[in-house]
Structure formats: structure tokens, C-alpha cells
CSV table of C-alpha atoms in Angstrom, one decimal:
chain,number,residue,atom,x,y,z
A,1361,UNK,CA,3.5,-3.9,-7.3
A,1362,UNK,CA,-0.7,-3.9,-6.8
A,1363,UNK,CA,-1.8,-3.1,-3.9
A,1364,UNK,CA,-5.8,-4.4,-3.2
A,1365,UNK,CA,-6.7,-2.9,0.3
A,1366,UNK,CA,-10.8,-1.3,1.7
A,1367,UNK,CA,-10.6,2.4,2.2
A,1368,UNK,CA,-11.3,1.5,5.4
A,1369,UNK,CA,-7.8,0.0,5.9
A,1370,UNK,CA,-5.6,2.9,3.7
A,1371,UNK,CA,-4.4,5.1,6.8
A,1372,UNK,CA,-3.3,1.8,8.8
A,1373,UNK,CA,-2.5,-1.3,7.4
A,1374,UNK,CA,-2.4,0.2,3.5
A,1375,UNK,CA,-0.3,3.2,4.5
A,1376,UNK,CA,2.1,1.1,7.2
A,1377,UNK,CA,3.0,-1.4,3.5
A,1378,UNK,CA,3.7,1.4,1.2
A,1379,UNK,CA,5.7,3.5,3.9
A,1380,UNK,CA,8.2,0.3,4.4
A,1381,UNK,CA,8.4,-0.6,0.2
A,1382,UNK,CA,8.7,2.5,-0.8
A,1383,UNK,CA,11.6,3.7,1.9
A,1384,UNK,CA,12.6,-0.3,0.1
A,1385,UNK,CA,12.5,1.6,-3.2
A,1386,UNK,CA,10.1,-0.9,-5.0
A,1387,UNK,CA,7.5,0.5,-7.5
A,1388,UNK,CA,4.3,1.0,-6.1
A,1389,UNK,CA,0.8,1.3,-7.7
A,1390,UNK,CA,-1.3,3.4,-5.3
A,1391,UNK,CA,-4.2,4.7,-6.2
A,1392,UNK,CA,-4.2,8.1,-4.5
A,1393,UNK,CA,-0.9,8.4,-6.3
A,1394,UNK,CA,-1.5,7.3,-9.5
A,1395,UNK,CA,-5.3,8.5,-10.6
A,1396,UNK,CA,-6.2,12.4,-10.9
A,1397,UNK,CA,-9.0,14.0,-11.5
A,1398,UNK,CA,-11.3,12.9,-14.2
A,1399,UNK,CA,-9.4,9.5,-14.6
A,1400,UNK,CA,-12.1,6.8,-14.6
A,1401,UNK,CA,-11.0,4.2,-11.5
A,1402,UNK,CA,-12.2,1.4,-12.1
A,1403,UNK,CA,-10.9,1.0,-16.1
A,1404,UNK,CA,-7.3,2.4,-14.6
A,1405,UNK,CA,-7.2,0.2,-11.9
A,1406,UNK,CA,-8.2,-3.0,-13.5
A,1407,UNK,CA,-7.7,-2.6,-17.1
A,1408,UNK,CA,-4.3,-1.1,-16.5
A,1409,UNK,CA,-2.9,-1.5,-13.3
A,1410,UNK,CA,-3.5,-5.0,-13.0
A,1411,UNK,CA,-2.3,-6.1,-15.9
A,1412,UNK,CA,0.7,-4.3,-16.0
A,1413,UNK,CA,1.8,-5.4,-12.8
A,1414,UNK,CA,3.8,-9.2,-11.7
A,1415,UNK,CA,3.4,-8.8,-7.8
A,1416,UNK,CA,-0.3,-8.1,-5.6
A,1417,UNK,CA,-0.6,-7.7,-2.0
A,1418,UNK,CA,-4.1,-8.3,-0.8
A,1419,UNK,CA,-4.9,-6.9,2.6
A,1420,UNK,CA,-7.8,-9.0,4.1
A,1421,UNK,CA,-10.0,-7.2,6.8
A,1422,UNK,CA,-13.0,-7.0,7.7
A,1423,UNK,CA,-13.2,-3.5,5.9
A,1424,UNK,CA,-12.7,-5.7,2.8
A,1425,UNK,CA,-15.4,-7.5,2.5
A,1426,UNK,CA,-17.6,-4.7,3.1
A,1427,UNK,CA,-16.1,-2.6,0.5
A,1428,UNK,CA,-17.3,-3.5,-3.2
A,1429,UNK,CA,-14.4,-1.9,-5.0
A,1430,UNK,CA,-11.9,-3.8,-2.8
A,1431,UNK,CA,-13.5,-7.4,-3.3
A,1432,UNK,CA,-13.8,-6.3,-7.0
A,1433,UNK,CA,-10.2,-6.1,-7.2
A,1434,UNK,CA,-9.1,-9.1,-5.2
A,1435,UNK,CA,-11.7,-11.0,-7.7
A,1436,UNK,CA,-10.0,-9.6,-10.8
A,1437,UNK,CA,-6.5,-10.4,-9.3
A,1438,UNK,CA,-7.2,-14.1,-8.6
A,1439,UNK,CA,-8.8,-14.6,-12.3
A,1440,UNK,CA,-5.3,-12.9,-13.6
A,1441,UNK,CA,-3.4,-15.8,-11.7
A,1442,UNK,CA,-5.4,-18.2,-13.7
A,1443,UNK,CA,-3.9,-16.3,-16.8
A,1444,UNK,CA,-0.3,-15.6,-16.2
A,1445,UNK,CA,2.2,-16.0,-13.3
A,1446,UNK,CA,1.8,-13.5,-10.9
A,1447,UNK,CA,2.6,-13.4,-6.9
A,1448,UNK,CA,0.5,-12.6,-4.6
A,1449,UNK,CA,0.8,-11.8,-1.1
A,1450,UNK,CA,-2.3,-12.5,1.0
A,1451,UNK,CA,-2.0,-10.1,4.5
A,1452,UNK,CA,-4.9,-11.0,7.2
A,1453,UNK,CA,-5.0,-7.5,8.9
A,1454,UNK,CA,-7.1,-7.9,12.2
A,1455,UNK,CA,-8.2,-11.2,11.4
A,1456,UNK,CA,-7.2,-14.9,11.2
A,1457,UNK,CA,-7.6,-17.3,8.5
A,1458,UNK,CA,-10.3,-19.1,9.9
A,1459,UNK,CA,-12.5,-15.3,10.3
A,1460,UNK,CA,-12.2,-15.6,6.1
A,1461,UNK,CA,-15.3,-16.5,4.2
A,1462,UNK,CA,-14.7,-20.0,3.2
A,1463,UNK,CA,-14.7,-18.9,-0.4
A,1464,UNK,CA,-11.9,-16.5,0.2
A,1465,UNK,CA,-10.0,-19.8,2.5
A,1466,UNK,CA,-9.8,-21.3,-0.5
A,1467,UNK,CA,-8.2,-18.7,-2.5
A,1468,UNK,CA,-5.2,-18.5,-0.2
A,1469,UNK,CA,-5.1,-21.5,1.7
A,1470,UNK,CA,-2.1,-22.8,-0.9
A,1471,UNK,CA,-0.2,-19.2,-0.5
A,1472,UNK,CA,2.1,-17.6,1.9
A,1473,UNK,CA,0.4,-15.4,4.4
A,1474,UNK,CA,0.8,-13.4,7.3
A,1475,UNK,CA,-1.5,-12.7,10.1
A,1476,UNK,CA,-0.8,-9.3,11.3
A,1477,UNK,CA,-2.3,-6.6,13.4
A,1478,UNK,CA,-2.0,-3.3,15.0
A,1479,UNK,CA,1.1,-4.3,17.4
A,1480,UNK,CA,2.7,-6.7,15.2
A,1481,UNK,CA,3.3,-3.7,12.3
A,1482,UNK,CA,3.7,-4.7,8.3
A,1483,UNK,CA,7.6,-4.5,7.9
A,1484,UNK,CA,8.2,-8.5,8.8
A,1485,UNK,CA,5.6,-8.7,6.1
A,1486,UNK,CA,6.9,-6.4,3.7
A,1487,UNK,CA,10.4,-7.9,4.2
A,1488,UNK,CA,9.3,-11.3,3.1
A,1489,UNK,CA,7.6,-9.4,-0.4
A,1490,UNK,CA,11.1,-7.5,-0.6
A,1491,UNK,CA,13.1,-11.1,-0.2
A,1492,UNK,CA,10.2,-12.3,-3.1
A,1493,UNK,CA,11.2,-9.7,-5.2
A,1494,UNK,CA,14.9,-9.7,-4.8
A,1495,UNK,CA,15.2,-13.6,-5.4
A,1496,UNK,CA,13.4,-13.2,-9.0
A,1497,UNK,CA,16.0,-10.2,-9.8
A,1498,UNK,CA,18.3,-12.9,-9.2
A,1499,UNK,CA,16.2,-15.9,-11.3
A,1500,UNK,CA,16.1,-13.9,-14.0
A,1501,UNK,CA,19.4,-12.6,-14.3
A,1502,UNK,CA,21.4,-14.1,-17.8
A,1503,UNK,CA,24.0,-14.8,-15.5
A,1504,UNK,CA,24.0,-18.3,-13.7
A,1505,UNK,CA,24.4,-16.5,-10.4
A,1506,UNK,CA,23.4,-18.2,-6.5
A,1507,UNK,CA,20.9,-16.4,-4.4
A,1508,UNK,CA,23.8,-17.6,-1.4
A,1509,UNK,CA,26.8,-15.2,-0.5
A,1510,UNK,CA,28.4,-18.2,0.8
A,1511,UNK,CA,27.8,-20.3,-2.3
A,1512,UNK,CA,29.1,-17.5,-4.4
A,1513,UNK,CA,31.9,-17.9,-6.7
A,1514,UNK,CA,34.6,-16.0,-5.6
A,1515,UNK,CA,36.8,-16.1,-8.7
A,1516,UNK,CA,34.6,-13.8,-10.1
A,1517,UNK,CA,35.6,-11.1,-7.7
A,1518,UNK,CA,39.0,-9.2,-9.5
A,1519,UNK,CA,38.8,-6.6,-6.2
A,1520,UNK,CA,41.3,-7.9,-3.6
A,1521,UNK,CA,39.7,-6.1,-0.8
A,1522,UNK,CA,36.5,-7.1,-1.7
A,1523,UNK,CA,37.5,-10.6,-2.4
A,1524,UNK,CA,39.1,-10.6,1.2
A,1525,UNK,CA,36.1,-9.3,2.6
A,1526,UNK,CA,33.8,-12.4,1.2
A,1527,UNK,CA,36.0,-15.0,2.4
A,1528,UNK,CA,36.0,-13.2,5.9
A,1529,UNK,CA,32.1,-13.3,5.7
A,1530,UNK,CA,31.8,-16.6,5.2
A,1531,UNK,CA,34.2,-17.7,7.8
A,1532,UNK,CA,31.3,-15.9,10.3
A,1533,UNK,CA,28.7,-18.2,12.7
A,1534,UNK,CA,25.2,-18.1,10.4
A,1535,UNK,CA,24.0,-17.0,14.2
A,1536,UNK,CA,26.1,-13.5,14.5
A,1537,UNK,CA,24.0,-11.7,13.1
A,1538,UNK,CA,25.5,-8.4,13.9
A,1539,UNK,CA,28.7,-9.0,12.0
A,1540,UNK,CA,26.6,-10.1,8.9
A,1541,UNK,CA,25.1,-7.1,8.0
A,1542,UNK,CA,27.8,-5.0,9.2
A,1543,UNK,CA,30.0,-6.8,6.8
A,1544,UNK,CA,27.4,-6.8,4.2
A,1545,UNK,CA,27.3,-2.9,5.0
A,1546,UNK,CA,31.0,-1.9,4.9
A,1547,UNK,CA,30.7,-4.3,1.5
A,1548,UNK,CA,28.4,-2.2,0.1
A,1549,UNK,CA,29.8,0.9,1.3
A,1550,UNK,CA,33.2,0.2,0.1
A,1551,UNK,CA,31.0,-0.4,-3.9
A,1552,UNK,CA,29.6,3.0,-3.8
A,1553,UNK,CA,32.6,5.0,-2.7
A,1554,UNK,CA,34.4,4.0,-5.3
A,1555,UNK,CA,32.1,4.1,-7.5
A,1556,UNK,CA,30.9,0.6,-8.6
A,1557,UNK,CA,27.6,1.0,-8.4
A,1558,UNK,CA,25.8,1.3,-12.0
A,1559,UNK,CA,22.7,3.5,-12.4
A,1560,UNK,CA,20.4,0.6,-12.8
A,1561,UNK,CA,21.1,-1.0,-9.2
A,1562,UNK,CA,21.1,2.4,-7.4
A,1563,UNK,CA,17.5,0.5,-6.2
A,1564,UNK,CA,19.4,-1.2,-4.0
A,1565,UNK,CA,21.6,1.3,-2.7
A,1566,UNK,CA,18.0,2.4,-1.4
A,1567,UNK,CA,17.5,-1.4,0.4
A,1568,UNK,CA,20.7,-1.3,2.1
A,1569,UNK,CA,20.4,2.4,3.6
A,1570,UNK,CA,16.8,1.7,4.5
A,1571,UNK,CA,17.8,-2.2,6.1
A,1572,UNK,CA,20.7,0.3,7.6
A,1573,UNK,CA,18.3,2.8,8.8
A,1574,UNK,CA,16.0,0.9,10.8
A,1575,UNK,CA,18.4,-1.9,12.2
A,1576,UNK,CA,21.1,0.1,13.0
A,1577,UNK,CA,23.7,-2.7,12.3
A,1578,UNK,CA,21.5,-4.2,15.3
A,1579,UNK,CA,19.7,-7.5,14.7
A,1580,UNK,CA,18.9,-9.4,17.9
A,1581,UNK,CA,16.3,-11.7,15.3
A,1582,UNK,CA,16.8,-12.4,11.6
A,1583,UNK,CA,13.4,-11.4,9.8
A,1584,UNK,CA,15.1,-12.0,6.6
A,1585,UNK,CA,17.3,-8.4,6.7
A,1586,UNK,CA,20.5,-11.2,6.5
A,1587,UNK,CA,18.5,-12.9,2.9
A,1588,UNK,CA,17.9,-9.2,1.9
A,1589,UNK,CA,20.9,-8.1,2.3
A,1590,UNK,CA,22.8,-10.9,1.1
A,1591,UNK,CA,20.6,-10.5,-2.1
A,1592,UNK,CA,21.0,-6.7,-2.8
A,1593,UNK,CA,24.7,-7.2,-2.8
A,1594,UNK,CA,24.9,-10.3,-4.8
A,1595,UNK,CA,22.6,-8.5,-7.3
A,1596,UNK,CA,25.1,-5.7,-6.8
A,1597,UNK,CA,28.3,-7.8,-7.5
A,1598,UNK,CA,26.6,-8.9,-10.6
A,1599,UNK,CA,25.9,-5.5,-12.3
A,1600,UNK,CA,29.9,-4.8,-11.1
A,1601,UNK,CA,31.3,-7.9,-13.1
């Protein structure tokens, strides 16, 4: 995942995104990270990073536009879109859609974006990009496998105490939230102590302790911690099968 930010934005907005996907466990190009000394930014960033990379978050701010290297890089994302399909996540950081140059308006006006700010915090953001990525794990599984726990086929499941716990989860309101992810948790819990968990989905060991670390089982609001959930232990079920 790309990340297009101004220098002006790195220690709030730019930092506050790659805090929350990296605690997520998703791969991050950052450039304080990734370049050293010598390496020439501009070829490594664009000629490299950008086209190796399926997912962009943009972080519009004022700071943007007044940063050369920053609109550079939103410019070179949008021609790759015109390539190849990409996703990209437009973030207004301090500013509202109609603050945008109209030329950037109609970049984004058909995407997804969130209007965020200094209160409001990136994680509701970054939890929609994790939901994103998840749901594409699951598209492009060679299985023929639902992004739904509840339309999930059950005959699959050769565990009795799992299967038990699925049809219990099922059988809860869409509104208790609470219950949800603590089944969801006790779910996934149950996988890794017994080990069956491969080595290739220990990424989303990382989501669930994270989702577990900052709800604390708690969710007075879904802001899509139930879809991530749900989708980490589908995605886990399947690598078990």
C-alpha cells in the first residue's frame, strides 16, 4: 500500500494512517522507511513504488497542494489508474471537498472519501481501506467462498466445536454487537490454540489482536470492526479447510 501525503502532513495525518495499518499488519510503503541514503527519491518512489503497489491513499490538505513532490505523486497515481486497476483512497485532511481545486474535484468526485480532521482521528478511515483489502483477499481466493459469516457454508466446518460456535453466531441480533466480536474472538482464539492457523494468515492473527486491542470486546458503534472481523476469520477458515 502507497501512501501520497505533503511533508507538511507526515507527523499528523501521515503518521496517525500508518500507525493504525501497520498495528493492522498491512504492508506499507513509506518513504522514511523504505529510501536510505543515496537512493534517488523520485525514480524509487515513482518508478518503483508505484507500480508495484494495487492500493494508494491520498491525503489531501492544504499542505498538498503546496508541496511539488506530493502533487507529483497524486498526478502519477491517477495516470496509473488509467493503466491498470488500482484502489485508491482519497482522505480530505482539514478540508472539505468543495476546498479542492476543481481539477482535483474531479479526480475523486466518483470515489469513496473521507473528510477527516484533527478530532475525528484516521482509524474509521483506515478501517474502511482494511475492510477494502480484506474483501479482495476473499475475491480472489480459488475457492468460491462468501464475504458473509452468516452466508457461510457450514458443511465445510469438520470441527464440532467450531461448527457449534457458527450456528450460535448466527442465531445473534445483527445489532449486539458486543457478542459479535466476542464470538468472532473466542473463534479465533480457539484456531490459534490449537494450532490451525497456517503461517500465511498469521496477518490476521495481527487484525484480530489489534481490532481486540482497541475495542476491548466493546463496540457501542459498528465502524466496520463486525465486516473486519467477520472477514479475517472467514479468510481464516479457508486457509484451515
Amino acid at each position: 500500500m502507497f501512501m501520497c501525503f505533503s511533508s507538511g502532513d507526515r507527523y499528523t495525518a501521515a503518521k496517525s494512517c500508518l500507525y493504525h495499518l501497520k498495528n493492522y499488519g498491512i504492508p506499507v510503503w513509506y518513504d522514511y522507511h523504505e529510501l536510505i541514503l543515496g537512493d534517488k527519491k523520485k525514480e524509487k518512489n515513482f518508478e518503483y513504488a508505484i507500480k508495484h503497489n494495487t492500493y494508494f491513499i491520498v491525503i489531501y490538505s492544504k499542505n498538498l497542494f503546496q508541496s511539488p513532490c506530493a502533487v507529483e505523486e497524486e498526478k502519477r497515481i491517477f495516470n496509473e489508474l488509467k493503466e491498470r486497476n488500482i484502489f485508491i483512497f482519497p482522505i480530505l485532511y482539514n478540508i472539505t471537498f468543495h476546498d479542492l481545486p476543481v481539477e482535483y474535484q474531479n479526480k475523486i468526485e466518483n470515489l469513496i472519501y473521507n473528510e477527516i480532521n484533527d478530532q475525528t482521528g484516521t482509524l474509521l478511515s483506515v478501517n474502511q481501506i482494511v475492510t477494502k483489502f480484506l474483501v479482495d483477499k476473499i475475491n480472489k481466493s480459488p475457492l468460491d467462498i462468501t464475504p458473509s459469516l452468516s452466508e457461510y457454508d457450514l458443511s465445510a466446518i469438520k470441527e464440532p466445536y467450531i461448527y457449534k460456535l457458527l450456528q450460535t453466531y448466527n442465531s445473534i441480533s445483527r445489532d449486539n454487537f458486543n457478542a459479535q466480536i466476542s464470538m468472532i474472538y473466542s473463534l479465533y482464539l480457539y484456531l490459534r490454540e490449537n494450532d490451525l492457523i497456517c503461517n500465511e494468515a498469521l496477518y490476521l492473527c495481527k487484525i484480530l489482536e489489534y481490532l481486540f486491542t482497541f475495542t476491548k470486546l466493546n463496540i457501542q458503534y459498528n465502524h466496520k470492526e463486525i465486516i473486519i472481523a467477520e472477514l479475517s476469520l472467514i479468510l481464516l477458515l479457508n486457509g484451515m479447510l
